[in-house]
């Protein structure tokens, strides 16, 4: 495999459960050393897609390669070389931290196993608690253990399904530092997340809703492509204002942001017309701001919902 | 890459050992069940089996010896499968369990009978299971009296004297005192193993699925056979602990004789344990959750305990039940254990019973491997 070839290169990947299409013809390219964010509302098919990448589910249609191996036929090769962190903690709660790491290291025939396990424990900061049962760890620590376990065989590709759900801010920052370090060394990372700050830390993003890929690119590209106009309002009685403008033609989102209100819509002119009477009142301060990722994602999701129904 | 890898298999073995050690309740059950059953089954279960296979070793070809055989057959208790010519052959059939009885008719039977000398007929019985032989032996005297009374008409009728025209000598082999525990206690070994081994492994894979650890296991390069074999090995040791417990109880509490080689017994037990574990693993690939796996285990356990010859004498069962029984590994293992302990059987004698168990294991393992899903769909 050439180092410039994409590590993940799939197209038309489709998965149905019964007659419900959960992943609908998704194509993705992820380059080596890239951190690729995977976003989308609950039930949009992120987990399902990642499972298909590592051969845990068989796609109904589509083709492509992962690490240069066919995703439909060479699943074993992919499994050996990729590290997959499941959304739900799926290590053994009745094994200790060390025993879990040791099991995984044995399965992957990690060379110099003892040192590899010790190093992983140290990196986790758990070297003194290695004998503790995994089931007794707090939620965030379980996540950290799972990440350490899926790194132990030095995979070339990391597939992380919401790895930082429930992890405290400091640990999340450490985690992202680690991910960036690994990526700099050439590891490719596909990471599903619901956090906007994490989305912004990714090199590129994909946004999924109801199984459809709605947007793809860098955070800036995604924002630009959405072409969303956003106004920030500040002043008194924002809740009343929100009720007054919500649902007006051209107003697609009214979201409170701390002491301000974000009002956005895809059609700038219509939005302007709808807001004009309120702006004339002079009671509030109005400011046009660049749309954020979250505004864009919520707009994308609302749009997809409309199409879906 | 495409073959069985010892390191992956060994990883699973070690993991299972640790998990087993942590699961104190299950471990206690593994020891508790054999003890409980030993106590429960300390009493006998009776029945009245018929059509027991018998061989005739007749040195007399007179009319009365034929009448006697005919009468015994018509009693429904005996089914004469063969006439044998030598003592050694008769002995061998008895040892292999092909017949339950050998009827020895002495050379001058008819003549002695006419002379009123009360000739002695020796019935050698395989009494490992006293419940099976008892009723037939009890019936034989009455049969002879009745039939001979009819045949010995005219002058010889006088011979039909009070003690009966024929004297029956019974030689109960293998369990001369007809002690039921001799039969039950070795049998318990098979019953306990069937029950615990199937349940414990039945849970093995469903547990992984229920706890969500299956997703992780599937995402690793572990192969189905490595998982299955790795899960079986630790429980073989548990099985051996059970076998040893029962043997100790058999020896020191129930004083069951141990004629044959214990090494051979442990060897045969290994095959039997592995067969049950394979069955359990197969159940757990078929079941959706742990409850279903336990239910399947019981579904298998009931016919095993009822139709294997443990509860009721095998030969007392209707033919269809015997057919089912023949397919169950427990049936064969019971014969092996009783054969080794009570009859002192060696490897060649148990081989015919070992083969079906091996076949059963191969089939169960094949189904399990086929059913083991490598994906989550
Ligand atoms: N095994 C399954 N059988 C049937 N439907 C399923 C199965 N797994 C997932 N689904 C459905 O597929 C859809 C996508 O699920 P998926 O878990 O991929 O979503 P997700 O994007 O990971 O959501 P979340 O953000 O909540 O983790 C959901 O509607 C879910 O109900
Ligand atoms: Mg998910």
XYZ file of C-alpha atoms and ligand atoms in Angstrom:
718
model
C 0.000 0.000 0.000
C 1.348 3.348 -1.046
C 1.611 5.852 1.788
C -0.352 8.420 -0.176
C -3.280 6.057 -0.739
C -6.270 6.733 1.468
C -6.406 4.486 4.548
C -10.170 4.313 4.352
C -11.602 4.425 0.880
C -15.180 3.219 0.621
C -18.138 4.074 -1.519
C -21.824 3.272 -1.616
C -21.775 1.507 1.768
C -25.335 0.579 2.648
C -26.819 -1.293 5.582
C -30.417 -2.186 6.219
C -31.968 -3.649 9.348
C -35.234 -5.174 8.229
C -36.609 -2.665 5.770
C -35.023 0.312 7.499
C -31.982 1.736 5.734
C -29.635 2.719 8.501
C -26.616 3.597 6.380
C -27.425 4.821 2.933
C -24.748 4.710 0.256
C -21.982 6.374 2.207
C -18.619 7.053 0.588
C -15.594 8.308 2.514
C -11.904 8.823 1.993
C -9.616 9.236 4.949
C -5.930 9.864 4.399
C -3.035 8.556 6.405
C -2.334 10.566 9.540
C -5.681 12.272 9.384
C -8.073 12.706 12.298
C -11.497 12.342 10.831
C -14.523 13.364 12.879
C -17.777 11.525 12.473
C -20.826 13.442 13.619
C -24.530 13.021 13.542
C -27.580 12.801 15.785
C -28.444 9.696 17.783
C -29.419 6.813 15.570
C -27.885 8.350 12.471
C -25.808 5.250 11.722
C -22.349 6.193 12.992
C -21.820 3.048 15.025
C -23.243 0.901 12.261
C -20.871 2.427 9.725
C -17.821 1.953 11.926
C -18.800 -1.667 12.576
C -18.901 -2.255 8.840
C -15.429 -0.801 8.459
C -13.945 -3.379 10.790
C -16.006 -6.270 9.526
C -18.395 -6.667 12.440
C -21.359 -6.079 10.172
C -21.694 -6.994 6.532
C -22.832 -4.183 4.251
C -25.717 -4.913 1.866
C -24.110 -2.866 -0.842
C -20.991 -0.866 -1.458
C -17.328 -1.619 -1.729
C -13.981 -0.260 -0.767
C -10.851 -0.818 1.208
C -9.630 -0.170 4.674
C -5.844 -0.177 5.197
C -5.671 -1.526 1.672
C -7.815 -4.577 2.473
C -11.208 -5.251 1.031
C -13.890 -4.397 3.601
C -16.118 -7.181 2.362
C -13.639 -10.016 2.093
C -10.494 -9.345 4.101
C -12.041 -8.523 7.432
C -9.505 -10.551 9.380
C -6.615 -8.532 7.987
C -8.394 -5.335 8.912
C -9.181 -6.562 12.415
C -5.564 -7.462 13.056
C -4.303 -4.023 12.068
C -7.034 -1.706 13.271
C -7.955 -0.757 16.802
C -11.673 -0.472 17.485
C -13.087 1.148 20.573
C -16.736 0.310 21.043
C -19.289 2.867 22.130
C -20.344 0.759 25.095
C -17.538 -0.470 27.332
C -16.908 -4.009 26.188
C -13.902 -5.209 28.086
C -14.262 -7.735 30.866
C -15.609 -6.203 34.039
C -14.633 -9.281 36.026
C -11.012 -9.010 34.951
C -8.622 -6.523 36.440
C -7.249 -3.646 34.395
C -3.969 -5.445 33.914
C -5.647 -8.739 33.017
C -7.743 -7.035 30.362
C -4.707 -5.418 28.794
C -2.805 -8.667 29.067
C -5.578 -10.585 27.322
C -5.679 -8.175 24.410
C -1.904 -8.136 24.155
C -1.816 -11.924 24.029
C -4.537 -12.102 21.412
C -2.631 -9.744 19.146
C 0.683 -11.434 19.941
C 2.199 -8.128 21.013
C 5.973 -8.518 21.200
C 7.460 -8.018 24.647
C 4.032 -8.219 26.174
C 4.919 -7.480 29.781
C 6.568 -4.203 28.937
C 3.818 -3.222 26.548
C 1.210 -3.746 29.258
C 3.263 -1.865 31.823
C 3.806 1.001 29.422
C 0.087 1.178 28.672
C -0.727 1.241 32.390
C 1.795 3.966 32.968
C 0.477 6.086 30.144
C -2.985 5.693 31.624
C -1.645 6.703 35.002
C -3.041 3.451 36.352
C 0.177 1.629 37.129
C -0.733 1.460 40.824
C -4.293 0.331 40.214
C -3.582 -2.408 37.686
C -5.065 -5.040 39.971
C -8.416 -3.261 40.289
C -11.376 -4.904 38.566
C -12.409 -3.077 35.418
C -16.042 -3.244 36.547
C -15.202 -1.088 39.565
C -13.805 1.777 37.514
C -15.807 4.966 37.034
C -17.290 5.581 33.594
C -14.571 7.944 32.456
C -11.821 5.627 33.605
C -13.418 2.767 31.737
C -13.221 4.859 28.589
C -9.574 5.540 29.228
C -8.875 1.871 29.826
C -10.662 0.976 26.589
C -8.569 3.460 24.670
C -5.371 2.101 26.174
C -6.465 -1.435 25.308
C -7.181 -0.670 21.681
C -3.807 1.019 21.320
C -1.769 -1.789 22.787
C -1.085 -3.581 19.531
C 0.016 -0.325 17.829
C -2.721 -0.311 15.192
C -2.346 1.718 12.023
C -5.962 2.789 12.125
C -8.039 3.730 15.135
C -11.804 3.540 14.970
C -13.178 5.290 18.040
C -16.877 5.325 18.779
C -17.563 8.230 21.146
C -14.381 7.636 23.113
C -14.762 10.659 25.371
C -18.397 10.302 26.380
C -18.460 11.001 30.089
C -14.781 11.897 30.351
C -13.823 15.002 32.353
C -12.372 18.069 30.516
C -8.815 17.573 31.655
C -8.803 13.924 30.631
C -10.423 14.861 27.350
C -7.682 17.341 26.626
C -5.032 14.739 27.463
C -6.847 12.335 25.219
C -6.858 14.765 22.294
C -3.202 15.600 22.801
C -2.488 11.882 22.614
C -4.601 11.470 19.478
C -2.798 14.327 17.760
C 0.555 12.904 18.752
C -0.391 9.512 17.328
C -1.705 11.073 14.141
C 1.517 13.016 13.741
C 3.326 9.669 13.866
C 1.172 8.404 11.019
C -1.784 6.794 12.722
C -5.136 7.407 11.080
C -8.086 8.077 13.368
C -11.796 7.949 12.674
C -13.677 9.246 15.649
C -17.399 9.485 16.281
C -18.384 12.241 18.652
C -21.193 14.537 19.695
C -18.934 17.283 21.071
C -18.473 20.416 18.972
C -15.121 21.316 20.469
C -13.896 17.868 19.480
C -15.306 18.279 15.993
C -13.229 21.414 15.669
C -10.102 19.518 16.664
C -10.481 17.097 13.781
C -8.697 17.620 10.498
C -11.817 16.780 8.575
C -15.421 15.990 9.367
C -18.369 14.107 8.044
C -21.918 14.772 9.135
C -24.435 11.981 9.030
C -28.183 12.108 9.573
C -30.649 9.262 9.089
C -27.979 7.248 7.339
C -27.199 9.933 4.773
C -23.912 11.765 4.512
C -24.943 15.424 4.511
C -21.624 17.230 4.638
C -17.955 16.419 4.455
C -14.749 18.464 4.625
C -12.819 20.627 7.064
C -14.822 22.481 9.683
C -14.529 25.680 7.615
C -15.612 23.962 4.427
C -18.608 22.459 6.144
C -19.628 25.813 7.564
C -19.102 27.557 4.265
C -21.016 24.952 2.297
C -23.983 25.234 4.620
C -24.245 28.959 3.766
C -26.012 29.757 6.990
C -26.649 33.285 8.201
C -26.600 33.818 11.930
C -27.531 36.798 14.073
C -26.550 37.179 17.681
C -29.028 39.061 19.841
C -28.422 40.407 23.308
C -30.566 42.480 25.624
C -33.558 42.049 27.995
C -36.373 39.489 27.825
C -34.708 37.216 25.289
C -37.126 34.353 25.987
C -40.091 36.437 24.921
C -38.229 37.529 21.825
C -37.381 33.949 20.997
C -41.057 32.953 21.195
C -41.998 35.878 18.996
C -39.638 35.093 16.164
C -39.581 31.325 16.288
C -41.496 29.821 13.379
C -41.409 32.961 11.245
C -40.737 32.341 7.574
C -36.968 32.308 7.049
C -36.144 31.751 10.730
C -34.847 28.228 11.004
C -33.198 28.167 14.402
C -33.501 30.188 17.543
C -31.038 28.938 20.101
C -30.160 30.493 23.443
C -26.397 30.788 23.943
C -25.740 31.981 27.463
C -26.897 35.609 27.634
C -27.427 35.807 23.924
C -29.670 34.286 21.333
C -28.502 32.844 18.030
C -30.987 33.213 15.206
C -30.127 31.602 11.918
C -31.517 30.656 8.554
C -30.193 29.470 5.226
C -31.868 32.215 3.235
C -30.208 35.467 4.320
C -32.798 37.764 2.713
C -35.829 36.009 4.114
C -34.189 35.971 7.518
C -33.522 39.696 7.295
C -37.143 40.388 6.349
C -38.471 38.300 9.166
C -36.244 39.982 11.741
C -36.670 43.563 10.465
C -39.677 44.508 12.673
C -37.905 43.303 15.831
C -34.670 45.048 14.995
C -36.553 48.297 14.467
C -37.714 48.179 18.111
C -34.194 49.037 19.226
C -34.661 47.176 22.491
C -31.948 44.571 21.639
C -28.497 44.648 20.195
C -28.247 42.718 16.903
C -24.980 41.508 15.434
C -24.306 39.330 12.416
C -21.787 36.638 13.339
C -20.157 33.796 11.438
C -22.161 30.611 11.931
C -20.657 27.998 14.209
C -20.402 24.285 13.552
C -23.197 23.579 15.966
C -25.538 25.987 14.191
C -24.664 24.307 10.936
C -25.175 20.805 12.261
C -28.519 21.609 13.777
C -29.614 23.216 10.529
C -28.439 20.144 8.606
C -30.293 17.874 10.963
C -33.522 19.859 10.742
C -33.257 19.855 6.971
C -32.679 16.104 6.907
C -35.640 15.538 9.190
C -37.844 17.442 6.777
C -36.631 15.308 3.899
C -37.026 12.136 5.893
C -40.651 12.667 6.808
C -2.493 -16.241 9.799
C -5.214 -18.489 8.535
C -4.668 -21.235 11.018
C -5.166 -22.007 14.642
C -2.772 -19.879 16.650
C -1.738 -21.176 20.029
C -1.145 -17.728 21.497
C -4.716 -16.645 20.825
C -6.121 -19.920 22.136
C -3.968 -19.590 25.227
C -5.100 -16.002 25.775
C -8.693 -17.232 25.905
C -7.797 -20.091 28.250
C -6.110 -17.756 30.717
C -8.939 -15.269 30.576
C -11.511 -17.978 31.238
C -9.504 -19.277 34.172
C -9.412 -15.894 35.807
C -13.109 -15.323 35.178
C -13.928 -18.739 36.568
C -11.907 -18.028 39.673
C -13.740 -14.748 40.211
C -17.145 -16.329 39.801
C -17.294 -17.886 43.259
C -20.962 -18.847 43.135
C -20.624 -20.857 39.963
C -17.509 -22.474 41.260
C -19.263 -23.464 44.474
C -22.095 -24.947 42.438
C -19.647 -27.062 40.509
C -18.650 -28.739 43.741
C -22.057 -28.540 45.401
C -24.059 -30.220 42.654
C -22.186 -33.523 42.754
C -22.436 -33.653 46.538
C -26.128 -32.858 46.496
C -26.858 -35.474 43.882
C -24.832 -38.068 45.693
C -27.118 -37.593 48.655
C -30.343 -37.439 46.676
C -29.716 -40.534 44.663
C -28.639 -42.624 47.616
C -31.899 -44.539 47.280
C -32.864 -47.049 44.686
C -35.272 -46.743 41.825
C -37.113 -49.883 40.814
C -38.745 -51.095 37.688
C -39.561 -54.299 35.923
C -37.576 -54.566 32.727
C -38.307 -57.343 30.255
C -36.815 -58.835 27.091
C -33.404 -58.929 28.613
C -30.889 -60.450 26.223
C -29.628 -63.814 27.297
C -27.357 -66.450 25.839
C -27.726 -70.188 26.240
C -24.773 -72.379 26.814
C -26.395 -75.767 26.498
C -24.608 -79.062 26.744
C -27.849 -80.965 26.572
C -29.919 -81.322 23.441
C -32.828 -83.225 24.878
C -36.441 -82.054 24.667
C -36.552 -80.644 28.158
C -33.718 -78.226 27.688
C -35.505 -76.807 24.662
C -38.728 -76.580 26.618
C -36.960 -74.701 29.343
C -35.517 -72.146 26.910
C -38.859 -71.789 25.194
C -40.581 -71.226 28.496
C -38.109 -68.611 29.592
C -38.518 -66.748 26.352
C -42.283 -66.829 26.660
C -42.111 -65.322 30.058
C -41.150 -62.061 28.292
C -38.309 -61.589 30.687
C -35.671 -63.220 28.524
C -34.810 -62.702 24.907
C -32.357 -65.310 23.720
C -30.004 -63.634 21.361
C -27.587 -66.439 20.848
C -26.508 -69.932 21.623
C -22.902 -70.091 22.602
C -20.606 -73.032 22.680
C -17.891 -72.137 25.098
C -17.685 -70.755 28.563
C -15.191 -68.080 27.401
C -17.531 -66.764 24.758
C -20.382 -66.553 27.208
C -18.185 -64.741 29.659
C -17.127 -62.247 27.050
C -20.674 -61.412 25.995
C -21.515 -60.782 29.592
C -18.540 -58.525 30.019
C -19.288 -56.484 26.930
C -22.862 -56.088 28.042
C -24.232 -57.826 24.965
C -26.270 -60.082 27.173
C -27.565 -59.719 30.660
C -27.726 -63.444 31.379
C -26.036 -66.655 30.395
C -28.126 -69.775 31.011
C -25.940 -72.846 31.490
C -27.749 -76.114 30.927
C -25.726 -79.161 32.045
C -25.060 -82.058 29.682
C -27.379 -84.575 31.246
C -30.191 -82.169 31.972
C -33.039 -84.070 30.314
C -31.948 -87.395 31.701
C -31.469 -86.140 35.217
C -34.795 -84.469 35.067
C -36.519 -87.701 34.125
C -34.723 -89.469 36.884
C -35.994 -86.873 39.284
C -32.543 -85.720 40.295
C -33.368 -81.998 40.227
C -30.694 -81.008 37.738
C -29.113 -77.650 38.396
C -29.304 -74.883 35.821
C -26.805 -72.114 36.367
C -27.861 -68.608 35.463
C -25.021 -66.147 35.330
C -26.286 -62.628 35.587
C -24.718 -59.275 34.928
C -25.895 -57.713 38.127
C -24.268 -54.325 37.807
C -27.781 -52.991 37.720
C -29.745 -55.107 40.175
C -32.966 -53.405 39.230
C -32.625 -54.865 35.765
C -31.896 -58.462 36.721
C -33.900 -58.887 39.890
C -37.418 -59.351 38.522
C -36.286 -61.725 35.773
C -34.458 -63.932 38.232
C -37.414 -63.949 40.539
C -39.676 -65.018 37.707
C -37.533 -67.833 36.381
C -38.369 -70.371 39.086
C -42.079 -69.944 38.673
C -41.800 -70.315 34.926
C -39.878 -73.547 35.148
C -42.285 -75.034 37.631
C -45.272 -74.257 35.488
C -43.891 -75.462 32.195
C -42.218 -78.556 33.458
C -45.416 -79.504 35.206
C -47.137 -79.521 31.840
C -44.455 -81.477 30.032
C -43.845 -84.003 32.712
C -47.158 -85.756 32.316
C -47.827 -89.434 32.883
C -45.333 -91.354 34.927
C -42.769 -88.572 35.184
C -45.441 -86.401 36.732
C -44.503 -87.979 39.974
C -41.229 -86.206 39.644
C -43.011 -82.922 39.857
C -42.320 -82.941 43.490
C -42.489 -80.157 45.975
C -39.125 -78.385 45.627
C -39.598 -78.111 41.847
C -38.119 -80.312 39.184
C -35.229 -78.025 38.316
C -32.836 -76.341 40.617
C -31.709 -72.866 39.605
C -28.389 -71.605 40.719
C -27.892 -67.899 40.220
C -24.469 -66.470 39.981
C -24.645 -62.702 40.098
C -21.545 -61.287 38.522
C -20.032 -57.883 39.198
C -22.399 -56.970 41.978
C -23.159 -60.179 43.823
C -24.982 -58.545 46.701
C -27.232 -56.524 44.423
C -26.303 -53.286 46.065
C -28.091 -50.526 44.190
C -25.513 -47.919 45.085
C -22.937 -49.858 43.119
C -24.941 -49.017 40.087
C -26.163 -45.543 40.998
C -23.002 -43.992 42.329
C -20.764 -44.608 39.310
C -23.698 -43.543 37.140
C -23.918 -40.284 39.026
C -20.537 -39.360 37.686
C -21.961 -39.181 34.194
C -25.141 -37.436 35.306
C -23.325 -34.738 37.243
C -20.924 -34.101 34.408
C -23.741 -33.838 31.875
C -25.654 -31.403 33.999
C -22.905 -29.062 35.059
C -20.697 -29.126 31.995
C -23.507 -28.290 29.598
C -24.916 -25.498 31.702
C -21.590 -23.917 32.495
C -20.468 -23.757 28.888
C -23.955 -23.017 27.670
C -23.497 -19.738 29.460
C -20.005 -19.139 28.102
C -20.781 -17.454 24.821
C -24.216 -16.068 25.636
C -22.608 -14.296 28.574
C -20.164 -12.577 26.260
C -23.032 -11.534 24.070
C -25.204 -10.303 26.914
C -22.463 -8.301 28.569
C -21.482 -6.733 25.273
C -17.959 -8.128 25.367
C -18.691 -10.127 22.234
C -18.323 -7.033 20.093
C -14.809 -6.590 21.333
C -13.927 -10.240 21.042
C -15.168 -10.283 17.457
C -13.157 -7.191 16.642
C -9.973 -9.023 17.593
C -8.426 -11.624 15.309
C -9.468 -14.541 17.560
C -10.888 -17.424 15.557
C -14.063 -19.281 16.521
C -12.220 -22.506 17.192
C -9.746 -20.698 19.416
C -12.587 -19.199 21.437
C -14.397 -22.506 21.774
C -11.368 -24.586 22.620
C -10.139 -21.888 24.968
C -13.434 -21.884 26.812
C -13.546 -25.672 27.054
C -10.132 -26.310 28.573
C -10.643 -24.694 31.996
C -13.870 -26.590 32.495
C -12.222 -29.911 31.799
C -10.365 -29.320 35.026
C -13.607 -28.563 36.824
C -14.967 -31.805 35.401
C -11.997 -33.705 36.773
C -12.578 -32.231 40.201
C -16.133 -33.558 40.054
C -15.036 -36.981 38.882
C -12.570 -37.178 41.734
C -15.160 -36.108 44.296
C -17.546 -38.785 43.171
C -14.848 -41.434 43.078
C -13.847 -40.545 46.607
C -17.443 -40.795 47.765
C -17.865 -44.041 45.869
C -14.801 -45.517 47.498
C -15.110 -44.323 51.054
C -18.819 -43.723 51.613
C -20.557 -46.195 49.366
C -17.714 -48.698 49.197
C -18.179 -49.315 45.511
C -15.653 -51.845 44.218
C -13.103 -50.532 41.771
C -12.032 -53.410 39.612
C -10.610 -51.623 36.598
C -7.997 -49.002 35.944
C -8.681 -45.518 37.267
C -6.317 -44.090 34.676
C -8.512 -45.538 31.980
C -11.558 -44.103 33.716
C -10.037 -40.637 33.818
C -9.134 -40.972 30.155
C -12.675 -41.942 29.191
C -14.029 -39.140 31.373
C -11.944 -36.670 29.411
C -13.663 -37.669 26.203
C -17.065 -37.523 27.837
C -16.417 -34.133 29.437
C -15.210 -32.705 26.146
C -18.311 -34.025 24.375
C -20.596 -32.319 26.878
C -18.643 -29.103 26.735
C -18.870 -29.082 22.968
C -22.617 -29.568 23.283
C -22.848 -26.711 25.768
C -20.863 -24.375 23.551
C -23.109 -25.274 20.661
C -26.179 -24.461 22.744
C -24.700 -21.131 23.638
C -24.177 -20.238 20.001
C -27.815 -21.115 19.329
C -29.290 -19.288 22.313
C -30.008 -15.581 22.315
C -29.368 -15.100 26.004
C -28.252 -16.921 29.105
C -31.757 -17.953 30.098
C -32.328 -19.673 26.779
C -28.993 -21.422 27.100
C -29.987 -22.825 30.488
C -33.329 -23.943 29.118
C -31.657 -25.748 26.244
C -29.303 -27.416 28.668
C -32.260 -28.749 30.624
C -33.931 -29.865 27.455
C -30.888 -32.016 26.842
C -30.440 -33.045 30.432
C -33.904 -34.557 30.922
C -33.715 -37.256 28.252
C -30.148 -37.877 29.288
C -31.070 -38.677 32.828
C -34.268 -40.557 31.994
C -33.311 -42.525 28.903
C -29.662 -43.313 29.437
C -30.167 -46.212 31.801
C -29.401 -44.132 34.854
C -32.912 -43.808 36.259
C -34.467 -46.846 34.685
C -32.788 -49.965 33.343
C -32.000 -49.301 29.711
C -33.397 -52.611 28.543
C -36.666 -51.996 30.316
C -37.457 -49.058 28.049
C -39.514 -49.243 24.868
C -37.539 -49.440 21.663
C -38.002 -45.818 20.617
C -36.692 -44.671 23.964
C -33.700 -46.930 23.566
C -33.019 -45.343 20.217
C -32.980 -41.905 21.719
C -30.866 -43.186 24.560
C -28.341 -44.618 22.145
C -27.778 -41.171 20.665
C -26.958 -39.649 24.036
C -23.368 -39.684 25.243
C -24.429 -40.332 28.820
C -25.812 -43.755 27.897
C -22.435 -44.861 26.659
C -20.518 -43.245 29.429
C -22.622 -45.016 32.054
C -21.696 -48.325 30.497
C -18.058 -47.318 30.474
C -17.976 -46.250 34.112
C -19.885 -49.261 35.350
C -17.815 -51.478 33.101
C -14.521 -50.176 34.404
C -15.447 -49.949 38.054
C -17.576 -53.050 38.483
C -16.459 -55.390 35.719
C -12.847 -54.369 35.492
C -13.172 -53.697 31.780
C -10.080 -52.657 29.875
C -9.606 -50.390 26.912
C -10.737 -52.889 24.296
C -13.987 -53.528 26.145
C -14.902 -49.882 26.484
C -13.878 -48.943 22.967
C -17.279 -49.739 21.406
C -18.893 -47.310 23.866
C -16.211 -44.677 23.441
C -16.718 -44.355 19.701
C -20.280 -42.987 19.822
C -19.171 -40.370 22.344
C -16.377 -39.240 20.055
C -18.791 -39.082 17.162
C -21.221 -37.057 19.228
C -18.467 -34.633 20.175
C -17.394 -34.155 16.568
C -20.962 -33.423 15.485
C -21.614 -30.988 18.338
C -18.373 -29.147 17.689
C -19.099 -28.906 13.956
C -22.556 -27.454 14.573
C -21.115 -25.011 17.084
C -18.411 -23.820 14.720
C -20.891 -23.426 11.929
C -23.249 -21.468 14.118
C -20.618 -19.252 15.735
C -21.233 -15.915 14.122
C -18.202 -13.896 13.258
C -20.235 -10.761 12.810
C -22.932 -8.997 14.760
C -25.587 -9.146 12.019
N -28.709 -4.765 15.354
C -29.623 -3.858 14.968
N -30.839 -4.264 14.590
C -31.775 -3.370 14.186
N -31.580 -2.065 14.137
C -30.394 -1.590 14.513
C -29.350 -2.449 14.947
N -28.266 -1.717 15.256
C -28.621 -0.432 15.016
N -29.884 -0.355 14.564
C -30.590 0.879 14.180
O -29.770 1.548 13.283
C -29.855 2.944 13.497
C -28.473 3.515 13.593
O -27.898 3.067 14.787
P -26.419 3.461 15.198
O -26.139 2.757 16.472
O -25.521 3.207 14.060
O -26.554 5.019 15.458
P -25.460 6.023 16.024
O -25.275 7.053 15.001
O -24.268 5.296 16.473
O -26.238 6.622 17.262
P -25.671 7.147 18.672
O -25.181 8.536 18.444
O -26.870 7.141 19.538
O -24.618 6.213 19.089
C -30.712 3.141 14.722
O -31.985 3.564 14.283
C -30.792 1.800 15.346
O -32.057 1.614 15.911
Mg -23.346 5.043 18.171
